[in-house]
Amino acid sequence: MSTDVNTSATSAKVAPPPTSTGVNTPASPVSPDAAVETIDVSVVVPTYCEAENLPELIPQVWKSLQEAELEAEIIVVDDNSQDETVAVCDRLAETYPVRLLVRRTERGLSSAVIHGMRHARGRTLVVMDADLSHPPEKVPELVAALHDGVTAGEPCDFVIGSRYVRGGTTDEDWGLFRWVNSKVATLLAWPLTSARDPMAGFFALRSETFRAAERLDPIGYKIGLELMVKSGSRRVGEIPIRFRDRLHGTSKLTLKEQLNYLRHLGRLYKFRLGTLAQLAQFLAVGSTGMIVDLCCYSVFLLLMPLSVARALAIWAAMSWNFAFNRRFTFAESRRDSAGRQYVFFCLACLFGAVVNWAVSVGLTNLVPFFQEWKLLAALLGVIAGTAFNFVLSHRLVFR
Ligand SMILES: Nc1nc2c(ncn2[C@@H]2O[C@H](COP(=O)(O)OP(=O)(O)OP(=O)(O)O)[C@@H](O)[C@H]2O)c(=O)[nH]1
Ligand SMILES: [Mg+2]
């Protein structure tokens, strides 16, 4: 995945890693299949400027693993933080089984987690933040639930440390905005998973579940959701946790990441529903285009003759639809030239308009029933035209 530098360090206390101690070695892009599962658990901790938190986190995680008698390693994946994270990690590695992977050419929480998982040697993988938002003492419970289920039920494919099941809480000073934001984000993911807290960054899964995940390409922060959906995890268990505010430092979650979440959801819907999701998005864009059309039409009517106003409004809506479909519905085809796609899109829409016109006028003139129901005929025309547009766009423009 990355061609970065990998600094590995550890004490030989419990789970010595395969690479040498404290030496910068070139990282080979380890494929999931290459990982050798020799220990019980790998805890993957993505970090960016977490020097203050790691000295608190690592001993607590290690203590809980030891108490549960789990043979384990802690993999810290850092994106070349400019604070003391690397030095602090090296120091901690003298006492605890910490492996530090430093990525110098790539940045991002989700890809860092995947990177760590690819290097992990545990039969079970746990992911948690470095800022002590996630309670270290719950790690063994998450691991156990993979095998024993949550309430002595079936084994789970995926276990979440959850804020939103009974017994789970967040710190009280979560403002209304943050709470609503989190709830809306969770609601949007509901068609993808029945989990109550699918956005969580604290979760556990078996390494074979990770390897079964197809085409991982998360944008942004929600790596747990990505793994749950792409690995086809059906039995998702949730362990209640108290989610604390970060102990030290500042959040790396920006507004941009929140918008990325919407794009990420779009991708996951497409993964799950295929062309049906694209059709839904195409229709959603089309309906916003209809509003653009009518608004432009009303303004243009004040400025120019009706026939020109109508043509310009349709062109404006068509351009709007093109821009949004290119950005969202068919985002994976943005490598092609926009100009060329635009010309094809307009041509494809012209055909759709003709189909629309022909269906509406044909039904009205040829079927007596529709002479009474001209608007219904027009509506069927719109549906036929839209379906035609979609097929053409899907097959020809955004191949
Ligand atoms: N490797 C790596 N880790 C990251 C990156 N961005 C964030 N992290 C780590 O991912 C974890 C979660 O990030 P946070 O900034 O705590 O995000 P959050 O939990 O949504 O926000 P707050 O807890 O409110 O600060 C932390 O351990 C961060 O250090 C990144 O680009 N690369
Ligand atoms: Mg955090």
Tab-separated table of C-alpha atoms and ligand atoms in Angstrom:
chain	number	residue	atom	x	y	z
A	1	MET	CA	0.000	0.000	0.000
A	2	SER	CA	2.595	2.562	1.030
A	3	THR	CA	6.247	2.848	0.254
A	4	ASP	CA	7.139	4.528	3.470
A	5	VAL	CA	9.684	3.945	6.154
A	6	ASN	CA	8.881	1.558	8.911
A	7	THR	CA	10.461	1.953	12.299
A	8	SER	CA	9.894	-1.104	14.416
A	9	ALA	CA	10.768	-1.411	18.037
A	10	THR	CA	9.737	-3.650	20.872
A	11	SER	CA	10.705	-5.238	24.090
A	12	ALA	CA	11.034	-8.983	23.928
A	13	LYS	CA	8.661	-9.227	26.866
A	14	VAL	CA	5.857	-11.140	25.238
A	15	ALA	CA	5.584	-10.918	21.514
A	16	PRO	CA	8.809	-10.012	19.742
A	17	PRO	CA	8.166	-8.808	16.216
A	18	PRO	CA	9.873	-10.254	13.172
A	19	THR	CA	11.839	-7.060	12.434
A	20	SER	CA	14.846	-5.693	14.258
A	21	THR	CA	14.670	-3.317	17.184
A	22	GLY	CA	14.802	0.415	16.693
A	23	VAL	CA	16.245	0.247	13.188
A	24	ASN	CA	14.800	2.049	10.218
A	25	THR	CA	14.010	-0.612	7.692
A	26	PRO	CA	12.265	-0.204	4.351
A	27	ALA	CA	8.702	-1.385	4.668
A	28	SER	CA	7.624	-3.980	2.212
A	29	PRO	CA	3.972	-3.652	1.257
A	30	VAL	CA	2.853	-6.636	3.263
A	31	SER	CA	-0.240	-8.222	1.816
A	32	PRO	CA	-2.879	-9.497	4.226
A	33	ASP	CA	-2.024	-13.039	3.202
A	34	ALA	CA	1.602	-12.569	4.181
A	35	ALA	CA	0.814	-11.784	7.823
A	36	VAL	CA	1.712	-14.658	10.106
A	37	GLU	CA	-0.735	-15.117	12.942
A	38	THR	CA	1.351	-16.166	15.868
A	39	ILE	CA	-0.197	-14.359	18.817
A	40	ASP	CA	-3.664	-13.770	20.243
A	41	VAL	CA	-4.209	-10.077	19.731
A	42	SER	CA	-2.798	-7.114	17.844
A	43	VAL	CA	-4.047	-3.749	19.069
A	44	VAL	CA	-3.717	-1.177	16.276
A	45	VAL	CA	-3.487	2.464	17.370
A	46	PRO	CA	-3.371	5.154	14.657
A	47	THR	CA	-1.601	8.287	15.847
A	48	TYR	CA	-1.008	11.772	14.689
A	49	CYS	CA	0.689	13.984	17.296
A	50	GLU	CA	-0.291	11.917	20.313
A	51	ALA	CA	2.976	12.135	22.283
A	52	GLU	CA	1.177	13.198	25.440
A	53	ASN	CA	-1.430	10.448	25.335
A	54	LEU	CA	0.668	7.380	24.487
A	55	PRO	CA	2.468	7.167	27.863
A	56	GLU	CA	-0.951	6.907	29.480
A	57	LEU	CA	-2.574	4.657	26.901
A	58	ILE	CA	0.045	1.969	26.326
A	59	PRO	CA	0.499	0.873	29.989
A	60	GLN	CA	-3.268	0.759	30.483
A	61	VAL	CA	-3.850	-1.328	27.360
A	62	TRP	CA	-1.010	-3.618	28.264
A	63	LYS	CA	-2.303	-4.065	31.812
A	64	SER	CA	-5.747	-5.103	30.603
A	65	LEU	CA	-4.237	-7.550	28.079
A	66	GLN	CA	-2.031	-9.085	30.737
A	67	GLU	CA	-4.882	-9.453	33.177
A	68	ALA	CA	-6.796	-11.353	30.510
A	69	GLU	CA	-3.696	-13.461	29.794
A	70	LEU	CA	-3.669	-12.542	26.135
A	71	GLU	CA	-0.444	-12.772	24.186
A	72	ALA	CA	-0.385	-9.489	22.360
A	73	GLU	CA	1.362	-6.683	20.545
A	74	ILE	CA	0.463	-3.019	20.234
A	75	ILE	CA	1.028	-1.552	16.793
A	76	VAL	CA	1.248	2.228	16.644
A	77	VAL	CA	0.837	3.590	13.121
A	78	ASP	CA	2.064	7.138	12.982
A	79	ASP	CA	1.989	9.487	10.005
A	80	ASN	CA	5.297	11.183	10.655
A	81	SER	CA	4.042	13.359	13.522
A	82	GLN	CA	6.174	16.394	14.121
A	83	ASP	CA	5.800	16.173	17.887
A	84	GLU	CA	7.547	13.638	20.126
A	85	THR	CA	5.335	10.681	19.170
A	86	VAL	CA	8.150	8.626	17.633
A	87	ALA	CA	10.596	9.218	20.507
A	88	VAL	CA	7.916	8.488	23.077
A	89	CYS	CA	7.024	5.264	21.295
A	90	ASP	CA	10.619	4.147	21.147
A	91	ARG	CA	10.882	4.709	24.879
A	92	LEU	CA	7.698	2.799	25.583
A	93	ALA	CA	8.908	-0.060	23.383
A	94	GLU	CA	11.673	-0.720	25.889
A	95	THR	CA	9.059	-1.834	28.399
A	96	TYR	CA	6.006	-2.834	26.409
A	97	PRO	CA	5.504	-4.921	23.236
A	98	VAL	CA	5.014	-1.904	21.032
A	99	ARG	CA	5.736	-1.881	17.319
A	100	LEU	CA	5.883	1.499	15.651
A	101	LEU	CA	5.178	1.884	11.956
A	102	VAL	CA	5.916	5.345	10.614
A	103	ARG	CA	4.426	6.326	7.285
A	104	ARG	CA	6.153	9.209	5.596
A	105	THR	CA	4.402	9.344	2.244
A	106	GLU	CA	0.808	8.808	3.199
A	107	ARG	CA	-1.580	10.428	5.637
A	108	GLY	CA	-5.021	9.458	6.849
A	109	LEU	CA	-6.636	7.622	9.707
A	110	SER	CA	-8.328	4.852	7.728
A	111	SER	CA	-5.359	3.947	5.587
A	112	ALA	CA	-3.163	4.007	8.716
A	113	VAL	CA	-5.436	1.450	10.368
A	114	ILE	CA	-5.373	-0.789	7.294
A	115	HIS	CA	-1.591	-0.466	7.196
A	116	GLY	CA	-1.341	-1.565	10.818
A	117	MET	CA	-3.697	-4.484	10.291
A	118	ARG	CA	-1.673	-5.692	7.337
A	119	HIS	CA	1.396	-5.872	9.534
A	120	ALA	CA	-0.378	-7.436	12.485
A	121	ARG	CA	0.397	-10.886	13.785
A	122	GLY	CA	-2.623	-11.337	16.010
A	123	ARG	CA	-5.419	-13.778	15.325
A	124	THR	CA	-7.666	-11.006	16.610
A	125	LEU	CA	-7.332	-7.362	15.654
A	126	VAL	CA	-8.452	-4.500	17.865
A	127	VAL	CA	-8.464	-0.858	16.754
A	128	MET	CA	-8.600	2.066	19.170
A	129	ASP	CA	-7.772	5.774	19.307
A	130	ALA	CA	-4.694	7.011	21.115
A	131	ASP	CA	-6.447	9.804	22.997
A	132	LEU	CA	-8.010	7.621	25.730
A	133	SER	CA	-11.522	8.209	24.423
A	134	HIS	CA	-11.786	4.431	24.317
A	135	PRO	CA	-11.460	2.588	27.650
A	136	PRO	CA	-8.402	0.281	27.541
A	137	GLU	CA	-9.930	-2.015	30.157
A	138	LYS	CA	-12.631	-2.988	27.645
A	139	VAL	CA	-10.193	-4.475	25.108
A	140	PRO	CA	-10.392	-8.067	26.478
A	141	GLU	CA	-14.190	-7.859	26.547
A	142	LEU	CA	-14.269	-6.951	22.853
A	143	VAL	CA	-11.904	-9.812	22.062
A	144	ALA	CA	-13.934	-12.302	24.110
A	145	ALA	CA	-17.197	-11.273	22.436
A	146	LEU	CA	-15.816	-12.376	19.056
A	147	HIS	CA	-15.785	-15.917	20.395
A	148	ASP	CA	-18.488	-15.956	23.047
A	149	GLY	CA	-20.988	-13.428	21.690
A	150	VAL	CA	-22.135	-10.408	23.623
A	151	THR	CA	-24.614	-11.866	26.058
A	152	ALA	CA	-23.541	-15.461	25.843
A	153	GLY	CA	-24.979	-15.546	22.334
A	154	GLU	CA	-23.448	-16.654	19.064
A	155	PRO	CA	-19.864	-15.680	18.280
A	156	CYS	CA	-19.634	-12.291	16.573
A	157	ASP	CA	-17.958	-11.381	13.287
A	158	PHE	CA	-17.336	-7.855	14.453
A	159	VAL	CA	-17.508	-6.261	17.906
A	160	ILE	CA	-17.922	-2.545	18.565
A	161	GLY	CA	-17.146	-0.589	21.725
A	162	SER	CA	-20.423	1.268	21.600
A	163	ARG	CA	-21.688	4.583	22.955
A	164	TYR	CA	-25.260	3.943	21.954
A	165	VAL	CA	-26.281	0.622	23.464
A	166	ARG	CA	-27.718	0.346	26.978
A	167	GLY	CA	-24.957	1.180	29.441
A	168	GLY	CA	-22.920	3.137	26.897
A	169	THR	CA	-22.317	6.852	27.502
A	170	THR	CA	-20.446	9.873	26.268
A	171	ASP	CA	-18.914	12.607	28.428
A	172	GLU	CA	-21.520	15.055	29.603
A	173	ASP	CA	-20.019	18.091	27.957
A	174	TRP	CA	-20.798	16.790	24.495
A	175	GLY	CA	-22.613	19.790	23.058
A	176	LEU	CA	-25.979	19.437	21.330
A	177	PHE	CA	-24.362	20.011	17.937
A	178	ARG	CA	-21.821	17.216	18.384
A	179	TRP	CA	-24.522	14.859	19.627
A	180	VAL	CA	-26.960	15.620	16.782
A	181	ASN	CA	-24.118	15.417	14.288
A	182	SER	CA	-23.171	11.969	15.538
A	183	LYS	CA	-26.778	10.769	15.568
A	184	VAL	CA	-27.503	11.977	12.018
A	185	ALA	CA	-24.304	10.374	10.769
A	186	THR	CA	-25.338	7.118	12.443
A	187	LEU	CA	-28.829	7.296	10.940
A	188	LEU	CA	-27.397	7.726	7.444
A	189	ALA	CA	-25.474	4.469	7.864
A	190	TRP	CA	-28.546	2.596	9.034
A	191	PRO	CA	-29.335	0.924	5.657
A	192	LEU	CA	-25.815	-0.520	5.687
A	193	THR	CA	-25.754	-2.003	9.174
A	194	SER	CA	-28.073	-2.485	12.100
A	195	ALA	CA	-25.308	-1.550	14.579
A	196	ARG	CA	-26.266	1.240	16.974
A	197	ASP	CA	-22.813	2.829	16.834
A	198	PRO	CA	-21.385	2.004	13.409
A	199	MET	CA	-19.194	5.117	13.405
A	200	ALA	CA	-17.106	3.877	16.322
A	201	GLY	CA	-13.327	3.830	16.094
A	202	PHE	CA	-13.061	1.171	18.809
A	203	PHE	CA	-13.704	-2.305	17.461
A	204	ALA	CA	-12.422	-5.870	17.140
A	205	LEU	CA	-12.507	-8.479	14.425
A	206	ARG	CA	-10.761	-11.706	13.540
A	207	SER	CA	-7.840	-11.421	11.148
A	208	GLU	CA	-9.596	-13.719	8.672
A	209	THR	CA	-12.561	-11.327	8.653
A	210	PHE	CA	-10.154	-8.528	7.773
A	211	ARG	CA	-8.656	-10.598	4.977
A	212	ALA	CA	-12.135	-11.339	3.620
A	213	ALA	CA	-12.896	-7.637	3.211
A	214	GLU	CA	-13.069	-6.731	-0.456
A	215	ARG	CA	-11.638	-3.665	-2.161
A	216	LEU	CA	-11.014	-1.478	0.870
A	217	ASP	CA	-11.042	2.171	-0.219
A	218	PRO	CA	-12.332	4.295	2.652
A	219	ILE	CA	-12.323	8.064	2.384
A	220	GLY	CA	-11.869	9.711	5.756
A	221	TYR	CA	-12.447	8.419	9.229
A	222	LYS	CA	-14.984	5.631	9.269
A	223	ILE	CA	-12.759	2.618	8.852
A	224	GLY	CA	-14.897	0.460	11.173
A	225	LEU	CA	-17.961	0.949	8.997
A	226	GLU	CA	-15.901	0.235	5.884
A	227	LEU	CA	-14.591	-3.029	7.344
A	228	MET	CA	-17.999	-4.108	8.596
A	229	VAL	CA	-19.641	-3.581	5.197
A	230	LYS	CA	-16.845	-4.835	2.972
A	231	SER	CA	-16.158	-7.950	5.019
A	232	GLY	CA	-19.855	-8.795	4.974
A	233	SER	CA	-19.915	-9.045	8.788
A	234	ARG	CA	-23.422	-10.156	9.740
A	235	ARG	CA	-23.184	-10.797	13.446
A	236	VAL	CA	-22.161	-7.465	14.889
A	237	GLY	CA	-21.978	-7.280	18.680
A	238	GLU	CA	-21.821	-4.101	20.721
A	239	ILE	CA	-20.203	-3.728	24.132
A	240	PRO	CA	-21.218	-0.584	26.031
A	241	ILE	CA	-18.406	1.858	26.761
A	242	ARG	CA	-18.036	5.245	28.308
A	243	PHE	CA	-16.608	7.379	25.527
A	244	ARG	CA	-14.440	10.050	27.134
A	245	ASP	CA	-13.320	13.314	25.606
A	246	ARG	CA	-9.744	13.179	24.400
A	247	LEU	CA	-7.260	13.457	27.267
A	248	HIS	CA	-4.602	15.712	25.704
A	249	GLY	CA	-4.118	17.440	22.384
A	250	THR	CA	-6.511	18.547	19.699
A	251	SER	CA	-8.927	16.780	17.394
A	252	LYS	CA	-7.905	15.949	13.849
A	253	LEU	CA	-11.521	15.547	12.792
A	254	THR	CA	-12.235	18.505	10.519
A	255	LEU	CA	-15.326	19.665	8.651
A	256	LYS	CA	-13.710	18.277	5.503
A	257	GLU	CA	-13.684	14.843	7.120
A	258	GLN	CA	-17.392	15.170	7.845
A	259	LEU	CA	-18.075	15.887	4.174
A	260	ASN	CA	-15.816	12.992	3.259
A	261	TYR	CA	-18.125	10.827	5.303
A	262	LEU	CA	-20.983	11.550	2.867
A	263	ARG	CA	-18.787	10.553	-0.067
A	264	HIS	CA	-17.712	7.452	1.807
A	265	LEU	CA	-21.345	6.527	2.460
A	266	GLY	CA	-22.090	6.971	-1.256
A	267	ARG	CA	-19.333	4.473	-2.054
A	268	LEU	CA	-20.563	1.982	0.525
A	269	TYR	CA	-24.134	2.205	-0.771
A	270	LYS	CA	-22.819	1.533	-4.249
A	271	PHE	CA	-20.817	-1.416	-2.971
A	272	ARG	CA	-23.872	-2.867	-1.244
A	273	LEU	CA	-26.592	-1.994	-3.755
A	274	GLY	CA	-24.672	-1.682	-7.024
A	275	THR	CA	-26.482	0.007	-9.906
A	276	LEU	CA	-29.624	0.464	-7.801
A	277	ALA	CA	-27.735	2.910	-5.573
A	278	GLN	CA	-26.467	4.749	-8.649
A	279	LEU	CA	-30.017	4.979	-9.976
A	280	ALA	CA	-31.218	6.406	-6.636
A	281	GLN	CA	-28.434	8.983	-6.695
A	282	PHE	CA	-29.104	9.788	-10.338
A	283	LEU	CA	-32.779	10.382	-9.503
A	284	ALA	CA	-31.873	12.488	-6.456
A	285	VAL	CA	-29.590	14.640	-8.604
A	286	GLY	CA	-32.314	14.797	-11.288
A	287	SER	CA	-34.838	16.129	-8.810
A	288	THR	CA	-32.482	18.897	-7.691
A	289	GLY	CA	-31.954	19.601	-11.417
A	290	MET	CA	-35.710	19.993	-11.795
A	291	ILE	CA	-35.667	22.715	-9.123
A	292	VAL	CA	-32.739	24.454	-10.831
A	293	ASP	CA	-34.649	24.268	-14.110
A	294	LEU	CA	-37.798	25.891	-12.690
A	295	CYS	CA	-35.921	28.613	-10.792
A	296	CYS	CA	-33.819	29.540	-13.826
A	297	TYR	CA	-36.904	29.402	-16.049
A	298	SER	CA	-38.809	31.850	-13.824
A	299	VAL	CA	-35.882	34.295	-13.860
A	300	PHE	CA	-35.093	33.927	-17.568
A	301	LEU	CA	-38.777	34.499	-18.444
A	302	LEU	CA	-38.434	38.029	-17.100
A	303	LEU	CA	-35.461	38.679	-19.373
A	304	MET	CA	-36.093	36.960	-22.708
A	305	PRO	CA	-38.647	35.239	-24.951
A	306	LEU	CA	-40.231	32.055	-23.675
A	307	SER	CA	-38.651	29.647	-26.153
A	308	VAL	CA	-35.127	30.931	-25.429
A	309	ALA	CA	-35.778	31.004	-21.658
A	310	ARG	CA	-36.969	27.395	-21.739
A	311	ALA	CA	-33.958	26.238	-23.728
A	312	LEU	CA	-31.503	28.068	-21.447
A	313	ALA	CA	-33.170	26.750	-18.282
A	314	ILE	CA	-33.016	23.181	-19.581
A	315	TRP	CA	-29.359	23.677	-20.467
A	316	ALA	CA	-28.640	25.066	-16.983
A	317	ALA	CA	-30.341	22.100	-15.324
A	318	MET	CA	-28.507	19.705	-17.629
A	319	SER	CA	-25.154	21.265	-16.684
A	320	TRP	CA	-26.072	21.101	-12.990
A	321	ASN	CA	-27.025	17.450	-13.325
A	322	PHE	CA	-23.808	16.716	-15.169
A	323	ALA	CA	-21.643	18.354	-12.502
A	324	PHE	CA	-23.355	16.538	-9.646
A	325	ASN	CA	-23.518	13.163	-11.350
A	326	ARG	CA	-19.853	13.424	-12.223
A	327	ARG	CA	-18.968	14.354	-8.642
A	328	PHE	CA	-21.158	11.824	-6.855
A	329	THR	CA	-23.156	9.281	-8.878
A	330	PHE	CA	-20.357	8.253	-11.213
A	331	ALA	CA	-17.436	9.613	-9.178
A	332	GLU	CA	-15.236	6.649	-10.010
A	333	SER	CA	-15.202	7.702	-13.687
A	334	ARG	CA	-13.725	11.147	-13.117
A	335	ARG	CA	-10.461	10.173	-14.756
A	336	ASP	CA	-12.028	10.738	-18.206
A	337	SER	CA	-11.962	14.240	-19.656
A	338	ALA	CA	-14.765	16.401	-18.251
A	339	GLY	CA	-15.282	18.216	-21.585
A	340	ARG	CA	-15.758	15.006	-23.498
A	341	GLN	CA	-18.094	13.605	-20.847
A	342	TYR	CA	-20.082	16.844	-20.840
A	343	VAL	CA	-20.687	16.678	-24.587
A	344	PHE	CA	-21.766	13.028	-24.337
A	345	PHE	CA	-23.948	13.757	-21.339
A	346	CYS	CA	-25.783	16.576	-23.152
A	347	LEU	CA	-26.245	14.373	-26.209
A	348	ALA	CA	-27.553	11.557	-24.011
A	349	CYS	CA	-29.958	13.988	-22.294
A	350	LEU	CA	-31.190	15.210	-25.657
A	351	PHE	CA	-32.187	11.658	-26.519
A	352	GLY	CA	-33.927	11.401	-23.151
A	353	ALA	CA	-35.832	14.602	-23.861
A	354	VAL	CA	-37.007	13.196	-27.190
A	355	VAL	CA	-38.091	9.967	-25.479
A	356	ASN	CA	-39.901	12.034	-22.850
A	357	TRP	CA	-41.649	14.079	-25.509
A	358	ALA	CA	-42.537	11.027	-27.627
A	359	VAL	CA	-43.963	9.035	-24.702
A	360	SER	CA	-45.998	11.964	-23.347
A	361	VAL	CA	-47.377	13.069	-26.718
A	362	GLY	CA	-47.786	9.501	-28.006
A	363	LEU	CA	-49.759	8.344	-24.970
A	364	THR	CA	-51.953	11.445	-24.993
A	365	ASN	CA	-52.767	11.154	-28.693
A	366	LEU	CA	-53.073	7.396	-29.033
A	367	VAL	CA	-54.607	6.211	-25.733
A	368	PRO	CA	-58.032	7.819	-25.012
A	369	PHE	CA	-57.568	7.348	-21.235
A	370	PHE	CA	-54.585	9.750	-21.223
A	371	GLN	CA	-56.567	12.524	-22.942
A	372	GLU	CA	-58.232	12.961	-19.555
A	373	TRP	CA	-54.934	12.411	-17.728
A	374	LYS	CA	-52.435	14.469	-19.677
A	375	LEU	CA	-50.270	15.137	-16.623
A	376	LEU	CA	-50.028	11.419	-15.949
A	377	ALA	CA	-48.879	10.936	-19.540
A	378	ALA	CA	-46.306	13.693	-19.013
A	379	LEU	CA	-45.153	12.035	-15.815
A	380	LEU	CA	-44.711	8.696	-17.587
A	381	GLY	CA	-42.775	10.602	-20.239
A	382	VAL	CA	-40.481	12.055	-17.590
A	383	ILE	CA	-39.929	8.597	-16.081
A	384	ALA	CA	-39.200	7.060	-19.486
A	385	GLY	CA	-36.870	9.936	-20.398
A	386	THR	CA	-35.051	9.692	-17.080
A	387	ALA	CA	-34.663	5.929	-17.321
A	388	PHE	CA	-33.337	6.360	-20.843
A	389	ASN	CA	-30.906	9.050	-19.658
A	390	PHE	CA	-29.689	6.840	-16.850
A	391	VAL	CA	-29.041	3.842	-19.071
A	392	LEU	CA	-27.217	5.966	-21.621
A	393	SER	CA	-25.142	7.763	-18.957
A	394	HIS	CA	-24.338	4.502	-17.224
A	395	ARG	CA	-23.437	2.609	-20.381
A	396	LEU	CA	-21.858	5.275	-22.557
A	397	VAL	CA	-20.897	8.504	-20.778
A	398	PHE	CA	-19.496	7.374	-17.398
A	399	ARG	CA	-18.357	3.905	-18.396
B	1	LIG	N1	-1.906	7.694	11.558
B	1	LIG	C1	-2.853	8.652	11.613
B	1	LIG	N2	-3.636	8.746	12.710
B	1	LIG	C2	-4.566	9.710	12.738
B	1	LIG	C3	-4.777	10.616	11.671
B	1	LIG	N3	-5.798	11.449	12.003
B	1	LIG	C4	-6.190	11.089	13.240
B	1	LIG	N4	-5.451	10.050	13.687
B	1	LIG	C5	-5.565	9.325	14.968
B	1	LIG	O1	-6.836	8.722	14.971
B	1	LIG	C6	-7.415	8.779	16.256
B	1	LIG	C7	-8.752	9.519	16.200
B	1	LIG	O2	-8.535	10.875	15.848
B	1	LIG	P1	-9.174	12.081	16.698
B	1	LIG	O3	-8.519	13.353	16.305
B	1	LIG	O4	-9.154	11.735	18.145
B	1	LIG	O5	-10.628	12.111	16.129
B	1	LIG	P2	-11.963	12.055	16.958
B	1	LIG	O6	-11.837	11.003	18.020
B	1	LIG	O7	-13.050	11.879	16.000
B	1	LIG	O8	-12.027	13.508	17.579
B	1	LIG	P3	-11.766	13.998	19.098
B	1	LIG	O9	-11.645	12.810	19.978
B	1	LIG	O10	-12.884	14.891	19.390
B	1	LIG	O11	-10.458	14.730	19.097
B	1	LIG	C8	-6.372	9.435	17.152
B	1	LIG	O12	-5.608	8.450	17.761
B	1	LIG	C9	-5.538	10.247	16.177
B	1	LIG	O13	-4.214	10.474	16.617
B	1	LIG	C10	-3.938	10.476	10.510
B	1	LIG	O14	-4.041	11.196	9.530
B	1	LIG	N5	-3.011	9.476	10.547
B	2	MG	MG	-10.577	11.082	19.581
